[in-house]
Coordinates of C-alpha atoms in Angstrom, one line a residue:
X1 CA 122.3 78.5 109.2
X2 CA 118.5 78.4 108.5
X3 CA 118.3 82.1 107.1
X4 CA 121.2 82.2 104.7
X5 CA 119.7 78.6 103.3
X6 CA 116.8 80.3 103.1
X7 CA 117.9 83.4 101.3
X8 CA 119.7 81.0 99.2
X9 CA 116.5 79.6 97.8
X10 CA 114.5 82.4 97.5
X11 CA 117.6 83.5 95.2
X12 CA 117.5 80.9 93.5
X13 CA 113.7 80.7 92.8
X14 CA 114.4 84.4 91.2
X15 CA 117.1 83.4 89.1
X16 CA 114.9 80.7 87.7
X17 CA 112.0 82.6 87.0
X18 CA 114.8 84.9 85.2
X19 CA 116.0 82.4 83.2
X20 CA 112.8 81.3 81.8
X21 CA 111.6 84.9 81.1
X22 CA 115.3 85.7 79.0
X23 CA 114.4 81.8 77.4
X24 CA 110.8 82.6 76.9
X25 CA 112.0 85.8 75.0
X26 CA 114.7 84.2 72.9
X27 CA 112.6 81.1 72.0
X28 CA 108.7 82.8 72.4
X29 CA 106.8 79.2 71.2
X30 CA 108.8 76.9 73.4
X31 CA 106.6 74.7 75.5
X32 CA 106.1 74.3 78.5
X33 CA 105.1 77.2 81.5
X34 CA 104.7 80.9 80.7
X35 CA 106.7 83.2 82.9
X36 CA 103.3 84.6 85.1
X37 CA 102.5 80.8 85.3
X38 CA 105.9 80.3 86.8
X39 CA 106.0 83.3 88.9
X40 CA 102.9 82.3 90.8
X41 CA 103.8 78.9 91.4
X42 CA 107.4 80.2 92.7
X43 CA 105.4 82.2 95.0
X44 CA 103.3 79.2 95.9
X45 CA 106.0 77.4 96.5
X46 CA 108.0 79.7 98.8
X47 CA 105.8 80.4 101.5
X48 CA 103.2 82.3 102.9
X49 CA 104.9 85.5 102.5
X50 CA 105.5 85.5 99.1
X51 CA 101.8 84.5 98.7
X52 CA 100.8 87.4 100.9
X53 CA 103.4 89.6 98.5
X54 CA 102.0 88.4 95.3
X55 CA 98.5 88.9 96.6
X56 CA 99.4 92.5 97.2
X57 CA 101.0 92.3 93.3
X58 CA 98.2 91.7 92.1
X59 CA 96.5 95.2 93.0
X60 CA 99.1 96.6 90.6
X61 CA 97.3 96.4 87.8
X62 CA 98.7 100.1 86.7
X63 CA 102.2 98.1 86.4
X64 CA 101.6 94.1 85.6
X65 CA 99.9 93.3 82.2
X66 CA 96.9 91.8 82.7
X67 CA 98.5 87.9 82.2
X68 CA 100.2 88.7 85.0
X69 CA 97.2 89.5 87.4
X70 CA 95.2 86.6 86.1
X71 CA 97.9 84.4 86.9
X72 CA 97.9 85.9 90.5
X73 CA 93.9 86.1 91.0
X74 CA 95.0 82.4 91.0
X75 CA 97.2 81.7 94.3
X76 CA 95.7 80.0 96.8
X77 CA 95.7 81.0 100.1
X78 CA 94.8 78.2 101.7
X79 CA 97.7 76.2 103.7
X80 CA 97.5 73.2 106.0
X81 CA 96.6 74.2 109.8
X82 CA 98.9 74.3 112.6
X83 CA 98.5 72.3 115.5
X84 CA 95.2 73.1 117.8
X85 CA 98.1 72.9 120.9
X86 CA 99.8 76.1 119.7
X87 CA 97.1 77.7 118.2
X88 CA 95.8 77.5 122.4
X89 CA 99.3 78.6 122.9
X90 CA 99.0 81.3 121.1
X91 CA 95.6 82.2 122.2
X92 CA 96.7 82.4 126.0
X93 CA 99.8 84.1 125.6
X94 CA 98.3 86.8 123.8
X95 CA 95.5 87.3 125.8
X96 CA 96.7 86.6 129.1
X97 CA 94.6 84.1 130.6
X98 CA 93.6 80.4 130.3
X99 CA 91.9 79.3 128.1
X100 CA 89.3 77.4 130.2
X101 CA 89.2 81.5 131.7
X102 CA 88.3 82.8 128.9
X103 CA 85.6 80.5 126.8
X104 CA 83.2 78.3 127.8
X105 CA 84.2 76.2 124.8
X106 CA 86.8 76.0 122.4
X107 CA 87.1 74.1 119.1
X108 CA 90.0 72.4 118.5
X109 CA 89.1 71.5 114.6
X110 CA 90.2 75.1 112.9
X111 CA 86.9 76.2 110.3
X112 CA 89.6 78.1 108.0
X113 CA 93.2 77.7 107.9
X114 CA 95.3 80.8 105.4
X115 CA 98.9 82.2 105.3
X116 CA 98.3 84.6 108.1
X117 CA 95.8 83.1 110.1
X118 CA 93.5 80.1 111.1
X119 CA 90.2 80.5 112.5
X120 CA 88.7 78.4 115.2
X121 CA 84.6 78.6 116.7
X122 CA 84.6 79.4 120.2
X123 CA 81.7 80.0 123.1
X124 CA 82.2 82.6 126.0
X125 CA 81.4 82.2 129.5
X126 CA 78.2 84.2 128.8
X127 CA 76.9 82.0 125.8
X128 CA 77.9 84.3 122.9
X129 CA 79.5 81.9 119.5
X130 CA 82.3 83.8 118.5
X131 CA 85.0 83.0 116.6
X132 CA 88.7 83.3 117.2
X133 CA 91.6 84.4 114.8
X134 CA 94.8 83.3 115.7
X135 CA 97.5 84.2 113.7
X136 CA 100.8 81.9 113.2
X137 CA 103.2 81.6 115.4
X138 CA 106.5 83.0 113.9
X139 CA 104.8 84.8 111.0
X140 CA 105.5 88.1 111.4
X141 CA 109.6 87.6 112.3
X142 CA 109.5 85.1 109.4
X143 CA 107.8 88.3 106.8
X144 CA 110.6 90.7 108.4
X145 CA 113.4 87.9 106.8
X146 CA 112.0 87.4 103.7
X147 CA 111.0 91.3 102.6
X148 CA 114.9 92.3 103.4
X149 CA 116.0 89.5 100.9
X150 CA 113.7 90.0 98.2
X151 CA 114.6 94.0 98.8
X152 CA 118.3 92.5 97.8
X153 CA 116.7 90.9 95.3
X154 CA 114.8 93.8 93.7
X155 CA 118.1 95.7 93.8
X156 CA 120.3 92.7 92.1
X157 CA 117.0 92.7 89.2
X158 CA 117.7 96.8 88.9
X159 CA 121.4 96.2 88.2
X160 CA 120.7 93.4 85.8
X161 CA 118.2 95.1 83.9
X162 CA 117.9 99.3 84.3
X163 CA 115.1 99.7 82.4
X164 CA 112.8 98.1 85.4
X165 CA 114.4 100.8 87.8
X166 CA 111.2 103.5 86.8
X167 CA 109.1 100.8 88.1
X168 CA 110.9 101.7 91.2
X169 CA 110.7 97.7 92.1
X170 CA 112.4 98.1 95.8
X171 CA 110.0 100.5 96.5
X172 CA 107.6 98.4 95.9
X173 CA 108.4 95.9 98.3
X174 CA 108.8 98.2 100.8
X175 CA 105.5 99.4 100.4
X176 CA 104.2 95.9 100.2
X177 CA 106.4 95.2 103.4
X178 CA 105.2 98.1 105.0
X179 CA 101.0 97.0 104.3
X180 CA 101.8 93.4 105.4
X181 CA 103.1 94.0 109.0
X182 CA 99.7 96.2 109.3
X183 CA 98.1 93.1 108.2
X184 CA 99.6 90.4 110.4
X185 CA 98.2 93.1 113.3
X186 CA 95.2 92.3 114.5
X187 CA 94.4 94.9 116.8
X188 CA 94.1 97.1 113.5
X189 CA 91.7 94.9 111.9
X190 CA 89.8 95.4 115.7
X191 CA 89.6 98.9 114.9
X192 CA 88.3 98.2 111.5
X193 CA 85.6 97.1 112.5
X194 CA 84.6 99.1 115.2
X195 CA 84.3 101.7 112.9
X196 CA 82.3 100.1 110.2
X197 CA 80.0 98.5 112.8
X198 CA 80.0 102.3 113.4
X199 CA 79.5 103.3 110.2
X200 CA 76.5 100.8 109.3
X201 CA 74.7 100.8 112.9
X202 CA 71.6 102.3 111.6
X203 CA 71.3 100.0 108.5
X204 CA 68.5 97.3 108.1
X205 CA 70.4 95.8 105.3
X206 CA 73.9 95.3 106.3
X207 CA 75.5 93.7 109.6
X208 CA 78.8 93.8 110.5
X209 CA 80.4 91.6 113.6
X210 CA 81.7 93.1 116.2
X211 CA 84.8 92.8 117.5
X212 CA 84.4 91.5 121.6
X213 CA 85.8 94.0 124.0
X214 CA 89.4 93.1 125.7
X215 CA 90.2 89.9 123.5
X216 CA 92.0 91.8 121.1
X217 CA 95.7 91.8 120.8
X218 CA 98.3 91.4 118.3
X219 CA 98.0 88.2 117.6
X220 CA 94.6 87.3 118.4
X221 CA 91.2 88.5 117.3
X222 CA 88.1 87.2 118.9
X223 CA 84.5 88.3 117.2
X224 CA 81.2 87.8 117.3
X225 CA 80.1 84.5 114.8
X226 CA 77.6 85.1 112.1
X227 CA 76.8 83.2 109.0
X228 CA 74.2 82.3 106.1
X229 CA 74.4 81.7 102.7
X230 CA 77.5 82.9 100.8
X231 CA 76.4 85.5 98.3
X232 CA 77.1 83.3 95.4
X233 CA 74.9 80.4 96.9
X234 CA 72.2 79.5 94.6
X235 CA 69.5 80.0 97.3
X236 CA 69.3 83.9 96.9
X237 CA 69.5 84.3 93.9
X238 CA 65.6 85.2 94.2
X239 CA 66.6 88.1 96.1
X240 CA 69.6 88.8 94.1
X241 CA 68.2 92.3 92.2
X242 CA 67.4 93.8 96.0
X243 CA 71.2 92.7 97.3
X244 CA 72.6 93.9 94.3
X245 CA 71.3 97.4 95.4
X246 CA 71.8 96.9 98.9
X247 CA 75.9 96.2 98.2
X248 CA 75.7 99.0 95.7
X249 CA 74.8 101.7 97.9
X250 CA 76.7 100.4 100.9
X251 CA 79.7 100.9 98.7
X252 CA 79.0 104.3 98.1
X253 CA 78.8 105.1 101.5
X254 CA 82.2 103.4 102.2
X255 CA 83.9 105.6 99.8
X256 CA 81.8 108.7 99.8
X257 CA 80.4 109.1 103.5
X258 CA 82.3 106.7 105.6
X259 CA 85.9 107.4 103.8
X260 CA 86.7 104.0 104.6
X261 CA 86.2 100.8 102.5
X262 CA 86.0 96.9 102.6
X263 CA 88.7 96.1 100.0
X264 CA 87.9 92.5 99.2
X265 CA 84.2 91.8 99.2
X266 CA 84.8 88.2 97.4
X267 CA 81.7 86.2 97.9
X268 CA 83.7 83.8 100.7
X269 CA 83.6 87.4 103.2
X270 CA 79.6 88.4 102.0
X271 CA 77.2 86.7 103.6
X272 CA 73.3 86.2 103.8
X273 CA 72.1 86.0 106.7
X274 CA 68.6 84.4 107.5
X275 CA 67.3 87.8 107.9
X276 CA 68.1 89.2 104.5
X277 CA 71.3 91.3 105.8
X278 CA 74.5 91.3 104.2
X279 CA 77.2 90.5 106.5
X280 CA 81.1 91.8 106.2
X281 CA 83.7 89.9 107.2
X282 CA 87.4 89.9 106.7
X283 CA 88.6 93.4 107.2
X284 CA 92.6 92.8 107.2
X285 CA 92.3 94.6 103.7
X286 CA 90.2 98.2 104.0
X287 CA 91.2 101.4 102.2
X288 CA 91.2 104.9 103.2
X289 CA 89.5 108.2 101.4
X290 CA 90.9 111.0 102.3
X291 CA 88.0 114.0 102.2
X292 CA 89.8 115.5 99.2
X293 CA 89.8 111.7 97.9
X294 CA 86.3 110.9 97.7
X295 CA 86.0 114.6 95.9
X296 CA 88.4 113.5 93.2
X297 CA 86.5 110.2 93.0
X298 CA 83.2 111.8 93.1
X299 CA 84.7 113.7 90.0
X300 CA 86.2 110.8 88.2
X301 CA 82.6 109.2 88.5
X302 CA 80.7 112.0 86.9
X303 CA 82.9 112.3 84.4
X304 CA 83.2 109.0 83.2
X305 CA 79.2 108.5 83.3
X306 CA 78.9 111.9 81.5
X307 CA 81.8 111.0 78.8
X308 CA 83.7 113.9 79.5
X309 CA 87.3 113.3 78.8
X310 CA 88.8 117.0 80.2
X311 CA 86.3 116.3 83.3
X312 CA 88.2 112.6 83.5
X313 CA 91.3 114.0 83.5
X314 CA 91.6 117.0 86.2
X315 CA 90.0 114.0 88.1
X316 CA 92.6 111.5 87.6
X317 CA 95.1 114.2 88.2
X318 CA 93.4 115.4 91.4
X319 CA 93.5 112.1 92.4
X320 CA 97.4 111.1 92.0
X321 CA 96.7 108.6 89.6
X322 CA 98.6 110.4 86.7
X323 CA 101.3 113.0 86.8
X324 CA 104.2 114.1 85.9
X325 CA 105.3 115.6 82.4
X326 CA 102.7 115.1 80.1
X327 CA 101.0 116.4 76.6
X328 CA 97.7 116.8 77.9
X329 CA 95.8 117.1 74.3
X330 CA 97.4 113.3 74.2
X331 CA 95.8 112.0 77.5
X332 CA 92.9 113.6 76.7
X333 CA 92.7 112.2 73.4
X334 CA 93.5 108.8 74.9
X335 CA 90.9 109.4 77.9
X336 CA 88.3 110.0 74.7
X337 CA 88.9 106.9 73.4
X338 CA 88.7 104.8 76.4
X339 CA 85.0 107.1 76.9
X340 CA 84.1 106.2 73.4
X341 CA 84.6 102.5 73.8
X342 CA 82.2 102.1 76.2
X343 CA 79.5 104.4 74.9
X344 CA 79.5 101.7 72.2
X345 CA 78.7 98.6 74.6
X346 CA 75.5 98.0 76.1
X347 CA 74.9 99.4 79.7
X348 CA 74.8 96.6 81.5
X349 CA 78.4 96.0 80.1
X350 CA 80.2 99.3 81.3
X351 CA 83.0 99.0 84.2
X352 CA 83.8 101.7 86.3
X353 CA 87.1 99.2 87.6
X354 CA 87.8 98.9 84.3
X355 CA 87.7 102.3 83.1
X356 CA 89.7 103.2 86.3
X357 CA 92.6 100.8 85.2
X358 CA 92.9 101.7 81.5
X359 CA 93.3 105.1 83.1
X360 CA 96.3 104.1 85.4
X361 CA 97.7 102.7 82.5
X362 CA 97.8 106.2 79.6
X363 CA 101.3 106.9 79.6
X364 CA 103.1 103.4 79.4
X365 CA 104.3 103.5 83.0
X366 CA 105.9 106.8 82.5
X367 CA 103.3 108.6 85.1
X368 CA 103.3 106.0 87.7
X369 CA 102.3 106.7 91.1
X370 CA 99.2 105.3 92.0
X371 CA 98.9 105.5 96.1
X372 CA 97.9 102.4 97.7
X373 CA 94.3 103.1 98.8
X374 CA 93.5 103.5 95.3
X375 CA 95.0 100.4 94.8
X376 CA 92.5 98.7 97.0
X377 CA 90.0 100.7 95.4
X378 CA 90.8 98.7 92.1
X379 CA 90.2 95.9 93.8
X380 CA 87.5 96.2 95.1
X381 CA 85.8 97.5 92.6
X382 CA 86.4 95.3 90.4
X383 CA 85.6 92.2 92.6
X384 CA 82.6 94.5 93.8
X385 CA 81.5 94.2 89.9
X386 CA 81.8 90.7 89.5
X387 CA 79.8 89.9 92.7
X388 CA 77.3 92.1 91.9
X389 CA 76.7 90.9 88.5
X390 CA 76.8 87.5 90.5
X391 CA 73.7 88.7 91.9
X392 CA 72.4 90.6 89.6
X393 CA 73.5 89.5 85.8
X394 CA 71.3 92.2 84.4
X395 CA 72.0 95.0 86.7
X396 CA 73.2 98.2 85.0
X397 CA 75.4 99.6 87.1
X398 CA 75.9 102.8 85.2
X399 CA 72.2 103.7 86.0
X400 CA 73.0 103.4 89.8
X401 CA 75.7 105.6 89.7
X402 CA 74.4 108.4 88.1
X403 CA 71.7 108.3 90.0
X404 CA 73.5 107.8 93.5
X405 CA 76.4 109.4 92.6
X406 CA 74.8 113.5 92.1
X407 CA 73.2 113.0 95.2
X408 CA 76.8 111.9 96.6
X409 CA 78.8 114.6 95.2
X410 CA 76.3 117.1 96.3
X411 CA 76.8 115.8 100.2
X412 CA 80.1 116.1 99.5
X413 CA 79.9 119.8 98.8
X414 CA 77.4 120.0 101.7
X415 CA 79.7 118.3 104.2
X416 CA 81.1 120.5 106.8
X417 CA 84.7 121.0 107.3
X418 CA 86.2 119.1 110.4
X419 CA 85.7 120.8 113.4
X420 CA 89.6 120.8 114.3
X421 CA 89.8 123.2 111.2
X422 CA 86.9 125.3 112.4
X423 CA 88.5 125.4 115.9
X424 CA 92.1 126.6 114.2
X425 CA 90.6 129.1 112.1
X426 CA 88.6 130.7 114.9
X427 CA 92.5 130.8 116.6
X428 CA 94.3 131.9 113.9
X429 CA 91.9 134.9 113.1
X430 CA 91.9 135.9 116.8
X431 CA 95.7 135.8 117.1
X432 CA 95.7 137.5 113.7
X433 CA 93.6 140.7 115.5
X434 CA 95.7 140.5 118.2
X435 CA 98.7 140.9 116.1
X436 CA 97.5 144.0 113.6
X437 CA 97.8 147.0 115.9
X438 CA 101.5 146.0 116.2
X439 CA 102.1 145.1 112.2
X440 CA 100.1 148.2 111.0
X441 CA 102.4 150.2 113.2
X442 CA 105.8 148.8 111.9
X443 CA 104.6 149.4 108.4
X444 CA 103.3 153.0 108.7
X445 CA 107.0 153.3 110.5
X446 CA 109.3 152.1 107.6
X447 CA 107.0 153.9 105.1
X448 CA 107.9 157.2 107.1
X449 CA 111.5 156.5 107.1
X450 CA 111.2 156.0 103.3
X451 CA 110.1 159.1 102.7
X452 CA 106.4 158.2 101.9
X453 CA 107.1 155.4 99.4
X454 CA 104.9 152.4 100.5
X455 CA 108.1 149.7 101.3
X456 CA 107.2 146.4 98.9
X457 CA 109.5 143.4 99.9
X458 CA 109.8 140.6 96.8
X459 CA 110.6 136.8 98.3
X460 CA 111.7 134.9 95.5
X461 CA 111.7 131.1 96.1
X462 CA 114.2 128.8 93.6
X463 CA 116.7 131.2 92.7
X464 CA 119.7 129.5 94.8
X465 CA 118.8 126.4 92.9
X466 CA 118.3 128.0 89.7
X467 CA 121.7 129.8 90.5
X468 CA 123.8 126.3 91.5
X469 CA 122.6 125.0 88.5
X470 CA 123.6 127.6 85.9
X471 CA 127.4 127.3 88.1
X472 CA 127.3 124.2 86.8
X473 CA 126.5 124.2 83.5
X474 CA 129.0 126.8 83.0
X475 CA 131.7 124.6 84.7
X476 CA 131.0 122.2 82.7
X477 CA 130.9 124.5 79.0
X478 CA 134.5 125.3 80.7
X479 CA 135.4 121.9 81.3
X480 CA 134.2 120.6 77.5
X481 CA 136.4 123.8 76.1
X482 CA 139.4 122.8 78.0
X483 CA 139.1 119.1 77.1
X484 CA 138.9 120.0 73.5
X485 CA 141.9 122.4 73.4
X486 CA 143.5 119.3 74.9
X487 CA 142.2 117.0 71.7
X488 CA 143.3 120.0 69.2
X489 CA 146.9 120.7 70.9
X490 CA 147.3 116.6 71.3
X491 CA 146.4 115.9 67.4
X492 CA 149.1 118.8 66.6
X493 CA 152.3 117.3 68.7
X494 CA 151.3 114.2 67.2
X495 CA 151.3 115.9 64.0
X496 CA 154.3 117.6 64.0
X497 CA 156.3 115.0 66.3
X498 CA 157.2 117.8 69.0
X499 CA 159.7 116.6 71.9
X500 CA 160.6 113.2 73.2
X501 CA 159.3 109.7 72.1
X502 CA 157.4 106.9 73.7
X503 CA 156.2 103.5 72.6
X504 CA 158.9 103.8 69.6
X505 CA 157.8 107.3 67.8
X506 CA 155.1 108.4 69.9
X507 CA 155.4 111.6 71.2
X508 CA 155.5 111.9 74.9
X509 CA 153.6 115.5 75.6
X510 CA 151.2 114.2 72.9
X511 CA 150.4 111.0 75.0
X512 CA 150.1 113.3 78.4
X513 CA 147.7 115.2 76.5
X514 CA 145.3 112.8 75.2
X515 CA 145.7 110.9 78.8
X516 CA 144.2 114.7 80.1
X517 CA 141.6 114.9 77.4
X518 CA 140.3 111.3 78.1
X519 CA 140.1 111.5 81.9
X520 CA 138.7 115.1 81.3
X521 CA 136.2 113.6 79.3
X522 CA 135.3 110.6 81.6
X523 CA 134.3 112.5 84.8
X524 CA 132.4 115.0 81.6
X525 CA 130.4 112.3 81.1
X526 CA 129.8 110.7 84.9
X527 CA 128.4 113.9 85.9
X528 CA 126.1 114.5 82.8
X529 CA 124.7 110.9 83.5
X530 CA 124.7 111.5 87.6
X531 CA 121.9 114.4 86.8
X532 CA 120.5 113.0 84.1
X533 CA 121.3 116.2 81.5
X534 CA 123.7 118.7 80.5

């Protein structure tokens, strides 16, 4: 009985927040909540889930309006801890040992307590502090349940109003669905950050914990415990010009060398440590850069620091983050402007996140599909921004990219292609030779049976296509004729009163006409709208 009463009020919450938003719209000054006020504290109030969900929302910046994601920056994350009993529970059944086998100590008092996961400090046998991420029991069945009924409910909000379907809303949640059970899977976040303790092994400036071998598993997560100041802690703000350069440049070797990112650097997962290192933590939420990614990226950057608004656009374009039919003097009239803007604002004042999401935007949601990683590119960069001007009010940010960011693009045209692709290509071109003695031969063959004449064979690819539709479009010319004779010949019986009478005078063939013409013109019209055109 629990999951239909809970489908029941997740429903229910939705048809509120509906309500409000057709009130809000009919009565625009009434007091009281706005709709993105109400749809984060419905989200509040439902559960972790929908916290998780609208967390994710609020990367889509390149579909909310920006009251939207300000009402979302705001939900709170932080939920009352489960019991230090089942969190043990947890911890033993996941790894597959006692506790008392595993650590030397355990703390019972949780340090953090979110949605997903509470964290407790822990000691192993061999005096290491670590600390332990246990995620909560139940979570990931309880996510399952509530993505399949809001995915009924994103198809109920399509019916009601069609014009939402080009935001493709179930979609949506199935992506969001899709990024949340990665989340809730801690052995992934292991991997994580393997590879950016990997990635940032030779670096004096940053550290990164490590994940401790064999107490990894789904629902567990045991790493290494570091700490320090929180990067917006007064007490380095002395130092805050030299970590302002050290984030900025680790950055760019996430996206540009590494091809893997952080994707919330908030100041509660950057640390100080006493050494002067910035420490990671938190890596449920990375992005990836494909290498023909961080090319595009590498492009959008030197085109938006060199105000080139042709330069910006292959870029975006190259990078999936507009497509589609488009009138490209428009976008690149509307990319100038954007350019123009902020060659009018002091340096200092110039966002690359900014500039990214105005971008996203050209074309009123009628070039949407922005892929996820870029997504958590948005987000980081702009939370990257604001932490760095935390540190740094003064920096100009501008002047660290151009100057980082040639030296990046040109080891990005330096950088050697995987050596899986070199070890196909060496395949291909042997197997190639191996094969030419016996293609040249066919060849020279057919040419002698053609009398000379070098054979030339044309593939075509679309006809068929092309072909089925034409079919149709003549059945359909046919069927519009046919259904208009029907009208004309109709109109005369009636006119004329030919044969027997219906309905008083009406006359009968006239009737079975028109009945023809109508349901003739019916399944006309159901097919034009089926494929969107005649």
């Amino acid at each position: 009985m629990l999951l239909p009463l809970r489908a029941l009020r997740i429903a229910a919450a939705f048809a509120g927040l509906l309500m409000l938003a057709v009130r809000r719209r009919l009565w625009p000054s009434a007091q009281g909540q706005t709709v993105p006020q109400r749809f984060r504290s419905t989200l509040e109030r439902l559960g972790p889930t929908f916290v998780k969900f609208g967390q994710a929302l609020s990367l889509r910046g390149d579909l909310l309006p920006d009251d939207y994601l300000i009402a979302l920056s705001d939900l709170h994350d932080k939920v009352a801890p489960f019991p230090s009993s089942v969190a043990r529970a947890e911890v033993e059944q996941g790894l597959k040992q006692p506790i008392g086998t595993l650590f030397a100590e355990f703390e019972d008092q949780p340090m953090a307590a979110a949605s997903i996961a509470q964290v407790h400090r822990a000691r192993l046998k061999d005096g290491r502090r670590v600390i332990v991420k246990v995620r909560r029991p139940d979570i990931a069945p309880q996510i399952d349940r509530d993505m399949r009924t809001l995915i009924a409910v994103a198809r109920f909000v399509v019916i009601v109003a069609p014009r939402l379907s080009r935001f493709q809303p179930v979609r949506l949640v199935q992506e969001i669905w899709t990024n949340l059970r990665k989340e809730t899977d801690f052995r992934q976040e292991a991997r994580n950050i393997r590879r950016f303790v990997e990635a940032f092994k030779d670096w004096a400036t940053i550290h990164v914990p490590d994940a401790v071998d064999d107490l990894v598993s789904e629902a567990v997560l045991v790493q290494t415990l570091s700490g320090g100041h929180r990067v917006d802690d007064p007490a380095v703000r002395p130092d805050g010009p030299r970590l302002a350069q050290v984030l900025v440049d680790a950055y760019l070797h996430q996206f540009f060398v590494v091809g893997l990112f952080h994707g919330d650097p908030h100041p509660g997962n950057l640390f100080i440590t006493p050494e002067g290192r910035i420490c990671f933590h938190d890596f449920g939420l990375v992005g990836y850069l494909s290498r023909e990614t961080r090319r595009g990226l590498a492009m959008f950057l030197q085109g938006f620091v060199h105000s080139d608004p042709e330069w910006t656009l292959d870029a975006a374009i190259d990078l999936g983050i507009l497509g589609g039919q488009m009138d490209r003097a428009e976008f690149v009239r509307s990319i100038e402007e954007i350019l123009g803007d902020y060659a009018g604002r002091p340096l200092k004042d110039w966002s690359l996140a900014e500039a990214f999401l105005q971008v996203t935007r050209l074309g009123s949601g009628q070039n949407i599909g922005v892929p996820h990683n870029l997504l958590i590119l948005m987000r980081a960069l702009f939370i990257g921004e604001a932490t760095l001007r935390t540190l740094d009010p003064d920096l100009r940010i501008l002047d660290t990219l151009v100057a980082r960011g040639e030296e990046m693009l040109k080891a990005l045209i330096r950088e050697k292609p995987p050596l899986g692709d070199l070890a196909r290509l060496r395949q291909e071109i042997a197997l190639a030779a191996q094969d030419v003695p016996g293609l040249l031969a066919v060849w020279l063959h057919k040419m002698q049976r053609e009398g000379g004449r070098v054979p030339i064979r044309i593939q075509h690819e679309g006809l068929e296509s092309l072909g089925r539709e034409m079919n149709r479009g003549n059945n359909r010319i046919a069927v519009a004729m046919v259904t208009l004779g029907l009208y004309v010949g109709s109109s005369l019986l009636m006119l004329h009163s030919v044969g027997p009478r219906v309905f008083g005078d009406v006359p009968l063939l006239a009737v079975i006409g028109y009945g023809l013409a109508l349901w003739l013109s019916w399944h006309l019209a159901r097919s034009v709208r089926r494929t969107g055109g005649l």
